[in-house]
mmCIF file of C-alpha atoms in Angstrom:
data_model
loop_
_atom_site.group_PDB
_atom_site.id
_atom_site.type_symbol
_atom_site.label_atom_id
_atom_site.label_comp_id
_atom_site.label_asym_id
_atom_site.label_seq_id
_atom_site.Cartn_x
_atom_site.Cartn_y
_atom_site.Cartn_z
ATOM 1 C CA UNK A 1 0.000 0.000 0.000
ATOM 2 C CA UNK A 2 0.877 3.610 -0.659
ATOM 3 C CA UNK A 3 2.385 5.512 2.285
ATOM 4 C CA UNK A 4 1.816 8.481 0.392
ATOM 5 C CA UNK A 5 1.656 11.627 2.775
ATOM 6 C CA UNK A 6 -0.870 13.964 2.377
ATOM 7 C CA UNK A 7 -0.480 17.576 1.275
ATOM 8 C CA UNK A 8 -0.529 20.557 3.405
ATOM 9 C CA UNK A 9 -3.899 22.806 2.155
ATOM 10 C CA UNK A 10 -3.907 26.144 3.532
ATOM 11 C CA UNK A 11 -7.137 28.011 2.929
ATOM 12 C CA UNK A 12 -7.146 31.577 3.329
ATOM 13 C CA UNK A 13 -10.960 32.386 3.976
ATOM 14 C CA UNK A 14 -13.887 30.325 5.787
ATOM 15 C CA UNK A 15 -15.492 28.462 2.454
ATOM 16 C CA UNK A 16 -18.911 26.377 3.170
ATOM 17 C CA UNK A 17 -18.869 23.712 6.092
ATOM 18 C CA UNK A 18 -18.879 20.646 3.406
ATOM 19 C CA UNK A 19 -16.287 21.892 1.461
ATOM 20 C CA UNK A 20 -13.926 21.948 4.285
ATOM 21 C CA UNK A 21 -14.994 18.644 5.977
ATOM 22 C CA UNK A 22 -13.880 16.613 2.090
ATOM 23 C CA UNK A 23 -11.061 18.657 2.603
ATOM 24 C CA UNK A 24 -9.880 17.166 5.925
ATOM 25 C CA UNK A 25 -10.467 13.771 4.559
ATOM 26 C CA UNK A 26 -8.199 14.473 1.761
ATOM 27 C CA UNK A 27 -5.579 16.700 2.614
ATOM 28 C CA UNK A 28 -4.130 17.939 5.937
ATOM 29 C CA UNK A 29 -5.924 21.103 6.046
ATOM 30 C CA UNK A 30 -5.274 24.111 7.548
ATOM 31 C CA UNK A 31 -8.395 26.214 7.839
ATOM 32 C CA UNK A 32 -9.508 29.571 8.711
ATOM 33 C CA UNK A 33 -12.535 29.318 11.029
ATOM 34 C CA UNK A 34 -12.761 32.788 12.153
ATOM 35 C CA UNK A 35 -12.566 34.192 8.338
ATOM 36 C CA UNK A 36 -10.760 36.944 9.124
ATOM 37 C CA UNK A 37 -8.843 37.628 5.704
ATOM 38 C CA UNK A 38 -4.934 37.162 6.195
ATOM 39 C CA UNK A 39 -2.419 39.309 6.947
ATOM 40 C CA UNK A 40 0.503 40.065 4.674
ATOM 41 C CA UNK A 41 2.310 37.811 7.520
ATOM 42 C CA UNK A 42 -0.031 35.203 7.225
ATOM 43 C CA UNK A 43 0.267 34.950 3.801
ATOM 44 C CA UNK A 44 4.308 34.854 4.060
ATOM 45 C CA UNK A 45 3.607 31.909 6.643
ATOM 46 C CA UNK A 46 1.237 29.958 4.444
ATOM 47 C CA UNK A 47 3.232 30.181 1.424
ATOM 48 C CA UNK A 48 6.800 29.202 3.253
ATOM 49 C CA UNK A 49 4.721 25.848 4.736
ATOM 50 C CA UNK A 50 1.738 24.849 2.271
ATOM 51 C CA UNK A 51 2.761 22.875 -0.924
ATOM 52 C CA UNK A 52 -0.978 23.881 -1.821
ATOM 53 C CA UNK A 53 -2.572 27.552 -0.941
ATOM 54 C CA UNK A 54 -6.186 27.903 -1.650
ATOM 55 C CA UNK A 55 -6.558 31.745 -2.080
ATOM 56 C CA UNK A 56 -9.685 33.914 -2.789
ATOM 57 C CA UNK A 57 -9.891 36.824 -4.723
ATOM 58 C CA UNK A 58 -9.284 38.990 -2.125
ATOM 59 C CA UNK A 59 -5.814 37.410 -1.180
ATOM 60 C CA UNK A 60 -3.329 39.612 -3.689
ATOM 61 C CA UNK A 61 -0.901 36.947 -3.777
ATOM 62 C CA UNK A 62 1.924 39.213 -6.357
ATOM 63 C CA UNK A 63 5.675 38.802 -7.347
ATOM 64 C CA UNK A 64 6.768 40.086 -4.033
ATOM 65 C CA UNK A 65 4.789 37.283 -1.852
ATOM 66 C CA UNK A 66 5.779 34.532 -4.306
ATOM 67 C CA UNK A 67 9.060 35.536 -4.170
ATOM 68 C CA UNK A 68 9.021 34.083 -0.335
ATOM 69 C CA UNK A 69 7.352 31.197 -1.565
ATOM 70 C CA UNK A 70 9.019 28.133 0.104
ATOM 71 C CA UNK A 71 9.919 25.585 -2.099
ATOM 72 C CA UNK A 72 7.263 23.041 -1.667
ATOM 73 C CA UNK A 73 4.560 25.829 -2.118
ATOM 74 C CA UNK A 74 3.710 23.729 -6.245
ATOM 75 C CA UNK A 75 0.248 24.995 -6.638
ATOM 76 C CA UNK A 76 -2.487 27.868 -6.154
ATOM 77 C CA UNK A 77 -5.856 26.562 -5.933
ATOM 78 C CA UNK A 78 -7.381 29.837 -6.077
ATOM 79 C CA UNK A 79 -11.552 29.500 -5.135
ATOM 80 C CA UNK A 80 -12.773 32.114 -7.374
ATOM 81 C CA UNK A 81 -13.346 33.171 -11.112
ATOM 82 C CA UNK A 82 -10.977 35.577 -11.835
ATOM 83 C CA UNK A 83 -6.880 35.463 -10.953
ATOM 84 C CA UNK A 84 -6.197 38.948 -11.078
ATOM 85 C CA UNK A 85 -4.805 39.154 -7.939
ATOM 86 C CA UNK A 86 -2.439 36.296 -8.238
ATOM 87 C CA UNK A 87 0.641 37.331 -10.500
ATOM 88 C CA UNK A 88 0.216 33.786 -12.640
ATOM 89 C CA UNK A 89 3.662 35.157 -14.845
ATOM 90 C CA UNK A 90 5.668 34.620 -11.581
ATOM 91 C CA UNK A 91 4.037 31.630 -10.032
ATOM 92 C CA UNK A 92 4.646 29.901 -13.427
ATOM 93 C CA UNK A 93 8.054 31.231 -13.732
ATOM 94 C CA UNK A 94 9.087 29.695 -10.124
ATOM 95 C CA UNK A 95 7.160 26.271 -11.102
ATOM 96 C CA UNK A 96 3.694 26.796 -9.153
ATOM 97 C CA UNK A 97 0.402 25.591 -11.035
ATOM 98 C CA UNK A 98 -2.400 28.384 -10.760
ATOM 99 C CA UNK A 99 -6.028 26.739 -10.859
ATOM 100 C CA UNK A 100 -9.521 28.536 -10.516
ATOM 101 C CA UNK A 101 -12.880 27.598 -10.792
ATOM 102 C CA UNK A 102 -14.310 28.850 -14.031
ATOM 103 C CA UNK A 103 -17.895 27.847 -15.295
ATOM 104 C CA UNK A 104 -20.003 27.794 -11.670
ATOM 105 C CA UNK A 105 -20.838 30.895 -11.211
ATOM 106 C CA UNK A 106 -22.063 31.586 -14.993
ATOM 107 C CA UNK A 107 -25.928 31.324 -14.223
ATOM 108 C CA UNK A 108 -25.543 32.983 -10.983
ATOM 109 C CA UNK A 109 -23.462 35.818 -12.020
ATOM 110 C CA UNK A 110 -26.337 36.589 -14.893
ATOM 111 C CA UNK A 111 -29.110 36.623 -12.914
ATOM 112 C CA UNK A 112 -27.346 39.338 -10.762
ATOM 113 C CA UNK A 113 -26.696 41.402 -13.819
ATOM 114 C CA UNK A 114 -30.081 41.158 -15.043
ATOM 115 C CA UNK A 115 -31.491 41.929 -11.560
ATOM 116 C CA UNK A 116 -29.271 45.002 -11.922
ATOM 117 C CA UNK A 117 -30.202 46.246 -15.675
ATOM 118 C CA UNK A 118 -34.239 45.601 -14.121
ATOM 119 C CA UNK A 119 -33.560 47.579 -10.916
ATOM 120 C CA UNK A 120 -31.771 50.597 -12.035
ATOM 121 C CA UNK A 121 -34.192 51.785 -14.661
ATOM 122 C CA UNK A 122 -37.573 50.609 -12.891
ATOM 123 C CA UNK A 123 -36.146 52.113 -9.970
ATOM 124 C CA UNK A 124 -35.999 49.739 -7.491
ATOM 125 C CA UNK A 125 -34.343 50.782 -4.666
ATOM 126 C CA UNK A 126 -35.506 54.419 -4.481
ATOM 127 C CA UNK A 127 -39.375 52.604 -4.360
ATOM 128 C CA UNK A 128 -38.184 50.279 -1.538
ATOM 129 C CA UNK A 129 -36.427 53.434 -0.019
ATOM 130 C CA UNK A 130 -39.886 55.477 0.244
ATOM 131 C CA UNK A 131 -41.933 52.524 1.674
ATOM 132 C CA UNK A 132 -38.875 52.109 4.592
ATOM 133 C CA UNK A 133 -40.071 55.832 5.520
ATOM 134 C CA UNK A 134 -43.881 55.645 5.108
ATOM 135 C CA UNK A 135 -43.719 58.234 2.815
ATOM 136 C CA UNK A 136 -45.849 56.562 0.107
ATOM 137 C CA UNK A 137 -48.924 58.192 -0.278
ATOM 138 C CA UNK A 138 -50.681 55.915 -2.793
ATOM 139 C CA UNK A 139 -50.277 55.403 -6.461
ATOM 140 C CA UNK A 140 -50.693 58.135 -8.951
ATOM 141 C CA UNK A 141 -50.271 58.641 -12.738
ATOM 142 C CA UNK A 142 -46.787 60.801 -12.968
ATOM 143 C CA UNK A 143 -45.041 59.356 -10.280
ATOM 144 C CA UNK A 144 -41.695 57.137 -9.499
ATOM 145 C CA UNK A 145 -41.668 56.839 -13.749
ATOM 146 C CA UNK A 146 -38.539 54.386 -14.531
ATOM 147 C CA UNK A 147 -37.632 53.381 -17.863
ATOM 148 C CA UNK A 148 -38.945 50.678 -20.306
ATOM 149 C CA UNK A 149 -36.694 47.824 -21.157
ATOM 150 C CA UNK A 150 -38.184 46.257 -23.551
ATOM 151 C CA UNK A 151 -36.968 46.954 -26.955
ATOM 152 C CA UNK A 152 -33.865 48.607 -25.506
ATOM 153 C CA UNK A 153 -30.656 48.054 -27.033
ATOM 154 C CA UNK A 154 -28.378 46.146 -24.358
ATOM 155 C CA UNK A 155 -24.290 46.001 -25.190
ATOM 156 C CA UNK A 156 -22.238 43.516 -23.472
ATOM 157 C CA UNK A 157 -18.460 44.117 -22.880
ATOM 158 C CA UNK A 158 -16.592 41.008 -22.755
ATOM 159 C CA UNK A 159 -19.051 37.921 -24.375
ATOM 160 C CA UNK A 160 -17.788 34.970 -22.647
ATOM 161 C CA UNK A 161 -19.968 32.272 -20.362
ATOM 162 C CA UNK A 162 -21.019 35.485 -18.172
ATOM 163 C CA UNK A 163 -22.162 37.596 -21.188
ATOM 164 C CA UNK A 164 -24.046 34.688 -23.287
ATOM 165 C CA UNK A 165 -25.895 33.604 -20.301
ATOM 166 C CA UNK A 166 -26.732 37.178 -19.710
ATOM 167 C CA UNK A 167 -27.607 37.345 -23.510
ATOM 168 C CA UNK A 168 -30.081 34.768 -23.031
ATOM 169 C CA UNK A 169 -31.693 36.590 -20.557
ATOM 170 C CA UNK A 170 -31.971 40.415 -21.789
ATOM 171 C CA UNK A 171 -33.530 38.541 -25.054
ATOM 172 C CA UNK A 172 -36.511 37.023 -23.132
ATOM 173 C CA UNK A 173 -37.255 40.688 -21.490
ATOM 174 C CA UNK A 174 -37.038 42.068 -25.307
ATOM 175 C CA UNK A 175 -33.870 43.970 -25.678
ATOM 176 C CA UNK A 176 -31.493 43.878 -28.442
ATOM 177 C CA UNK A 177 -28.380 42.208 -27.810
ATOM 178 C CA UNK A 178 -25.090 44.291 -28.675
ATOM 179 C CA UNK A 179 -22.003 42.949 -27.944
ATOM 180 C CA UNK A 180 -18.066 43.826 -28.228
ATOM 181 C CA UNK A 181 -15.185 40.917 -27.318
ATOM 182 C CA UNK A 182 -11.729 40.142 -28.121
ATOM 183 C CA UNK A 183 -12.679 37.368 -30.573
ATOM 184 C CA UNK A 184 -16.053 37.560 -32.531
ATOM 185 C CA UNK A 185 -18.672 34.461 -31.482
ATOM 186 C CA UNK A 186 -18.878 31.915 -34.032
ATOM 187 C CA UNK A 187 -21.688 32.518 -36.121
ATOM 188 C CA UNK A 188 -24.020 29.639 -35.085
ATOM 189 C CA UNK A 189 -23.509 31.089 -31.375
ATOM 190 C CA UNK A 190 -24.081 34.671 -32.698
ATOM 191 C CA UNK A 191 -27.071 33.454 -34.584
ATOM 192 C CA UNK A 192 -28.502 31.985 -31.388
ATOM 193 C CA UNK A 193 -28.085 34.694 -29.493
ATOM 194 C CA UNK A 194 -29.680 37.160 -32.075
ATOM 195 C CA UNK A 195 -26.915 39.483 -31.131
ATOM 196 C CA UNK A 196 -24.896 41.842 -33.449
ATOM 197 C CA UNK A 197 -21.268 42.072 -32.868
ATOM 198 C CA UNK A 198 -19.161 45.274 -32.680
ATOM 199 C CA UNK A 199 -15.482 45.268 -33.773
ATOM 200 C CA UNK A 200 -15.371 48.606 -32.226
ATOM 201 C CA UNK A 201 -15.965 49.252 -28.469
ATOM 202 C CA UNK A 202 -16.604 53.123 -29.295
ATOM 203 C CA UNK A 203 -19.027 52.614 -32.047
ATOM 204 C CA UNK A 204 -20.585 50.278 -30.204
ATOM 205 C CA UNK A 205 -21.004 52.145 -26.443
ATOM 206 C CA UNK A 206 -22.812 55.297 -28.477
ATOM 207 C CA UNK A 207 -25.400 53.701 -29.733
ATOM 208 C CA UNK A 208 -26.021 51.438 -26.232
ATOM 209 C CA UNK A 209 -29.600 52.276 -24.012
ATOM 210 C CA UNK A 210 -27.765 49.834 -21.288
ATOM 211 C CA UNK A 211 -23.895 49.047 -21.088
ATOM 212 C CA UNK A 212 -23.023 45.919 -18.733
ATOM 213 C CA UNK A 213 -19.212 44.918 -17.955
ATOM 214 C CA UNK A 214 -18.742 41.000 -18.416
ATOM 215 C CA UNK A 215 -14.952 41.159 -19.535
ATOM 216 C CA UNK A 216 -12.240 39.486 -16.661
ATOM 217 C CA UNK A 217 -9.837 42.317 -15.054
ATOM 218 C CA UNK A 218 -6.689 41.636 -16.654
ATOM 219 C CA UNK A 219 -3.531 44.582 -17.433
ATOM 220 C CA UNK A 220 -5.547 44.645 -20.658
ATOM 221 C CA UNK A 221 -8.980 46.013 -19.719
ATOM 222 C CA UNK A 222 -8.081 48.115 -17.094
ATOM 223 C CA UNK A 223 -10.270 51.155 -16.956
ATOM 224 C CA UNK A 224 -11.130 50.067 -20.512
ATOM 225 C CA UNK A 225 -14.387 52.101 -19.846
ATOM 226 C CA UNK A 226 -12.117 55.314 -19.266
ATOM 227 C CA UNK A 227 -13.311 58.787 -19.129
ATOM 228 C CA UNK A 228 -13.119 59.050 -23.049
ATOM 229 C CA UNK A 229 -15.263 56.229 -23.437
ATOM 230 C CA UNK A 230 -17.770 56.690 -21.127
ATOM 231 C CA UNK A 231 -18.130 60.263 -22.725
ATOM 232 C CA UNK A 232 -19.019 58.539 -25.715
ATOM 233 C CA UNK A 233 -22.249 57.382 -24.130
ATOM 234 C CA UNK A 234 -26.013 58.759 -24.700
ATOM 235 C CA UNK A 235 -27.136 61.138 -21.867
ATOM 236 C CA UNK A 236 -29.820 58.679 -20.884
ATOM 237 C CA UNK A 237 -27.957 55.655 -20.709
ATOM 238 C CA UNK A 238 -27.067 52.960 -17.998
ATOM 239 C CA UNK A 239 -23.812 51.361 -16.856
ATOM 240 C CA UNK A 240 -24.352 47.633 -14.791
ATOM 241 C CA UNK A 241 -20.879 46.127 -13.802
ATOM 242 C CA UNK A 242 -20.924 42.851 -12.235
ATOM 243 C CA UNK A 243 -17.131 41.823 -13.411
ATOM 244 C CA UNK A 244 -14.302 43.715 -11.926
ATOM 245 C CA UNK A 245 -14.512 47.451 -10.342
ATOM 246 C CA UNK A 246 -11.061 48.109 -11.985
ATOM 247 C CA UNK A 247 -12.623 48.198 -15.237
ATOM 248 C CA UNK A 248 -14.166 51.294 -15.108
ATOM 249 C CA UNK A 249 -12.744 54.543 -14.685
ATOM 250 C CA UNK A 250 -15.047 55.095 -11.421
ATOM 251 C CA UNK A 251 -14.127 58.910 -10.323
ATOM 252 C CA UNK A 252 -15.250 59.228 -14.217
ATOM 253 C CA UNK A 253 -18.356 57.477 -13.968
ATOM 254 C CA UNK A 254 -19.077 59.271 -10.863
ATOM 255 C CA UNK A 255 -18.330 62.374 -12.189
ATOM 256 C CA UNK A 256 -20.580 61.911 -15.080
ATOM 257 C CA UNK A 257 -23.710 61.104 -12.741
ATOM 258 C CA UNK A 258 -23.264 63.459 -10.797
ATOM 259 C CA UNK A 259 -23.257 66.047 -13.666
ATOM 260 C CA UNK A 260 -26.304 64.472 -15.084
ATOM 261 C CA UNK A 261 -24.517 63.055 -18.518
ATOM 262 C CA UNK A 262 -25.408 59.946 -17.547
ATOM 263 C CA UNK A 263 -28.512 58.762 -16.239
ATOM 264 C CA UNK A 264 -27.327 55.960 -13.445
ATOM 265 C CA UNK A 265 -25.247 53.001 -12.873
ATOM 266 C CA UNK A 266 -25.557 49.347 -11.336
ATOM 267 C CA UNK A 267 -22.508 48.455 -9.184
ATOM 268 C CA UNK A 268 -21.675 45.157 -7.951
ATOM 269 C CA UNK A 269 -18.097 45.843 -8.261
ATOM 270 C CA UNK A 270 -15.738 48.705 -6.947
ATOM 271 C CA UNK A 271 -12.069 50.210 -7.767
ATOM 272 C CA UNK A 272 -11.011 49.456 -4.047
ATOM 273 C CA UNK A 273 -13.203 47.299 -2.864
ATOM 274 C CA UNK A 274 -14.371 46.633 -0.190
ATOM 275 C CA UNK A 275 -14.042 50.477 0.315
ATOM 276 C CA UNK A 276 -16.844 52.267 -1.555
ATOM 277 C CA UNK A 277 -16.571 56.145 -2.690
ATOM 278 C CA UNK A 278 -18.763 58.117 -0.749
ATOM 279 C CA UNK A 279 -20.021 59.900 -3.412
ATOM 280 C CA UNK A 280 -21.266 56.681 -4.865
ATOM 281 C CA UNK A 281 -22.976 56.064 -1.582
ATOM 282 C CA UNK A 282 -24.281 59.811 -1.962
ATOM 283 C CA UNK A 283 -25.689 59.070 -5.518
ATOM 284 C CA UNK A 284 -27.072 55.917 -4.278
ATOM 285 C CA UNK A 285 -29.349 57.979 -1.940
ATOM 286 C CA UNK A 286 -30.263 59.948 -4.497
ATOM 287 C CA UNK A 287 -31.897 56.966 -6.246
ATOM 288 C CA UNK A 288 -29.019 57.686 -9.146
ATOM 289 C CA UNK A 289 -27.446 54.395 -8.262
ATOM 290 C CA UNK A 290 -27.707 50.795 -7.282
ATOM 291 C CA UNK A 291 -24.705 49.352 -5.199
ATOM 292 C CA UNK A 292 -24.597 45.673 -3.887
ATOM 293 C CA UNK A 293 -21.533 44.550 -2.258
ATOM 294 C CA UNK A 294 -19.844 41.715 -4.632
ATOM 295 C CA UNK A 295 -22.795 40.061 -4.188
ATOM 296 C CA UNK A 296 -22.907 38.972 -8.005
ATOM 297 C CA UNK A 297 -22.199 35.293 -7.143
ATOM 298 C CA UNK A 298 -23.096 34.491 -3.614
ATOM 299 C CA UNK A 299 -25.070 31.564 -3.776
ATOM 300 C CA UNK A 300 -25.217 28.555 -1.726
ATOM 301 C CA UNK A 301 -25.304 26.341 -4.606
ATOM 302 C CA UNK A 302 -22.089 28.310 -6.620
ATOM 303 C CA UNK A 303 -20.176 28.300 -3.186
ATOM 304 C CA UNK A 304 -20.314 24.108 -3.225
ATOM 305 C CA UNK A 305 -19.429 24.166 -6.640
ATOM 306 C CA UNK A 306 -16.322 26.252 -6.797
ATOM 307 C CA UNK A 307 -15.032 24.248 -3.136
ATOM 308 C CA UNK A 308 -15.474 21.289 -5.488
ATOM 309 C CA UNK A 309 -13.934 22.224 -8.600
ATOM 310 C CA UNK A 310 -10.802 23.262 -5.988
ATOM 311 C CA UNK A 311 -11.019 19.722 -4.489
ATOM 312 C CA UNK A 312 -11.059 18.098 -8.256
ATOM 313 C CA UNK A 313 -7.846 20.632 -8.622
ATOM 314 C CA UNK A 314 -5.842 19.925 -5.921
ATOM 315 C CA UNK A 315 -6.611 15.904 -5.891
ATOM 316 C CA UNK A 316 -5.455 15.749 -10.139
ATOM 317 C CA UNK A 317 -2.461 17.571 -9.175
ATOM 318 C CA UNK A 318 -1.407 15.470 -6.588
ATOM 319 C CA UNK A 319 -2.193 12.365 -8.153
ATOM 320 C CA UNK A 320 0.412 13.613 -10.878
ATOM 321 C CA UNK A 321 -2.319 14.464 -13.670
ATOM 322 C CA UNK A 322 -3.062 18.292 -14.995
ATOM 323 C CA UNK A 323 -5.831 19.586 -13.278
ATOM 324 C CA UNK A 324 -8.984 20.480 -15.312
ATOM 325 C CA UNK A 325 -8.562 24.323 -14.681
ATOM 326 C CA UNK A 326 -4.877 25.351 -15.022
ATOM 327 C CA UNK A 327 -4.581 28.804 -15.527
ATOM 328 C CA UNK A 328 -2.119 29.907 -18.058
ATOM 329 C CA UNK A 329 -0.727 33.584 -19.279
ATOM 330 C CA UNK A 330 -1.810 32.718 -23.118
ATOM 331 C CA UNK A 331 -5.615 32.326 -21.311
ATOM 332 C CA UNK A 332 -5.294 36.325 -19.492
#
């Protein structure tokens, strides 16, 4: 029989009580009960002990950290989406596998963004707001008017799982589908989608009613909704973002509400989260805004399935195969 010992698994945040208890069967497992997020120290110690770290994407884990990387630290089981907080280059570079857990939180992630698009418009929050302070004094003709979605014309920025599935959706409310990515869809995709693809982000943003971010945060689309861009947008237009904060140019986007050039904004997402800019929270009194806090895929059911995917991971790694969701520079 195999005397095979098993691998030290560090996990930086509390993740759901039956992802942790397969973990303790599998690995020896280091766990973080309190779920206080680690210190740069902590960090340092997990990455000089653990031959596998389980990050979230909170944990910036960049060329300095790795750098103190002991040598049995051999892979990054990150439990999220996105890796752009973990400098894959360098981890590569000094022979550690990065993994995430793409694919789980498509559906979820959608219905967030289309919860958004709905609740900006139709006002949502500012109604909610008036019945908190019994100030509703019955229904009447002119009052609390949102906008009509239906017929509007919705672009998506970045028309990967997130987008399509999002795509799906807008279509059964009756908006047009827009959409701008790095590669066009293949046409049988496109053609199921009924959407009409932009080579152009520019062209595309001026003609949007609705703009929602569903591009990953990589060195590449950072602030690629800059100032210049979101100038380029129709007075009564709508930005959701449910992907990264650090893809908008946020002072810009404020600025723009707050000047009336745009008409309002759905924010899952923020530059430096989890601080929020206050004039966001201003403008979100105001009924200008809707902010959630990351809340885009927080659902039991996702939770399980990305603690799984980092279990499949971490137990095809160390049973010598390639694990199922390597991360690799070519894919950021």
């Amino acid at each position: 029989m195999p005397n095979r010992k098993k691998p030290l698994v560090v996990v930086t945040r509390k993740l759901p009580d039956s992802i942790e208890t397969r973990m303790r069967e599998l690995f020896e497992t280091r766990l973080n009960v309190e779920d206080k997020p680690m210190s740069q120290a902590d960090l340092v110690a997990a990455l000089k002990t653990a031959e596998v770290l389980v990050p979230t994407v909170t944990d910036r884990i960049d060329a300095a950290l790795l750098s103190q990387a002991g040598p049995q630290l051999r892979l990054i089981a990150q439990f999220g989406n996105g890796v752009d907080n973990i400098d894959v280059a360098t981890a590569i570079q000094r022979g550690i596998t990065v993994t995430n857990t793409p694919g789980v939180l498509t559906e979820d992630t959608a219905d967030m963004t289309m919860a958004l698009i709905l609740a900006v418009p139709r006002r949502l929050a500012e109604g909610l707001e008036v019945l908190e302070h019994g100030e509703w004094m019955g229904w009447t003709p002119t009052w609390m008017l949102g906008k009509r979605i239906h017929g509007k014309r919705l672009g998506i920025v970045g028309m990967g799982r997130i987008g399509q599935a999002l795509a799906r959706r807008a279509a059964a409310f009756g908006m047009q589908i827009h959409y701008h990515n790095r590669r066009r869809l293949p046409e049988k995709v496109e053609q199921a989608l009924d959407a009409t693809y932009w080579e152009s982000l520019d062209q595309m943003l001026a003609r949007m009613d609705i703009v929602s971010v569903n591009c990953p945060h990589t060195p590449a689309t950072y602030h690629l909704l800059s100032a210049r861009r979101l100038k380029l947008l129709k007075k009564e237009a709508f930005v959701v973002n449910t992907a990264r904060g650090e893809i908008i140019d946020e002072v810009a986007l404020t600025r723009m509400i707050e000047a009336g050039d745009l008409a309002g904004a759905g924010l899952d997402v923020f530059e430096s989260e989890p601080a929020v800019n206050p004039r966001l929270i201003k403008l979100a009194k105001a009924g200008k805004v809707v902010l959630l806090p990351h809340m885009g895929s927080a659902t039991i059911e996702g939770r399980i399935d990305m603690g799984d995917k980092v279990i499949v991971n971490i137990k095809a790694f160390m049973d010598g195969h390639k694990p199922p969701d390597r991360v690799l520079p070519s894919m950021l």
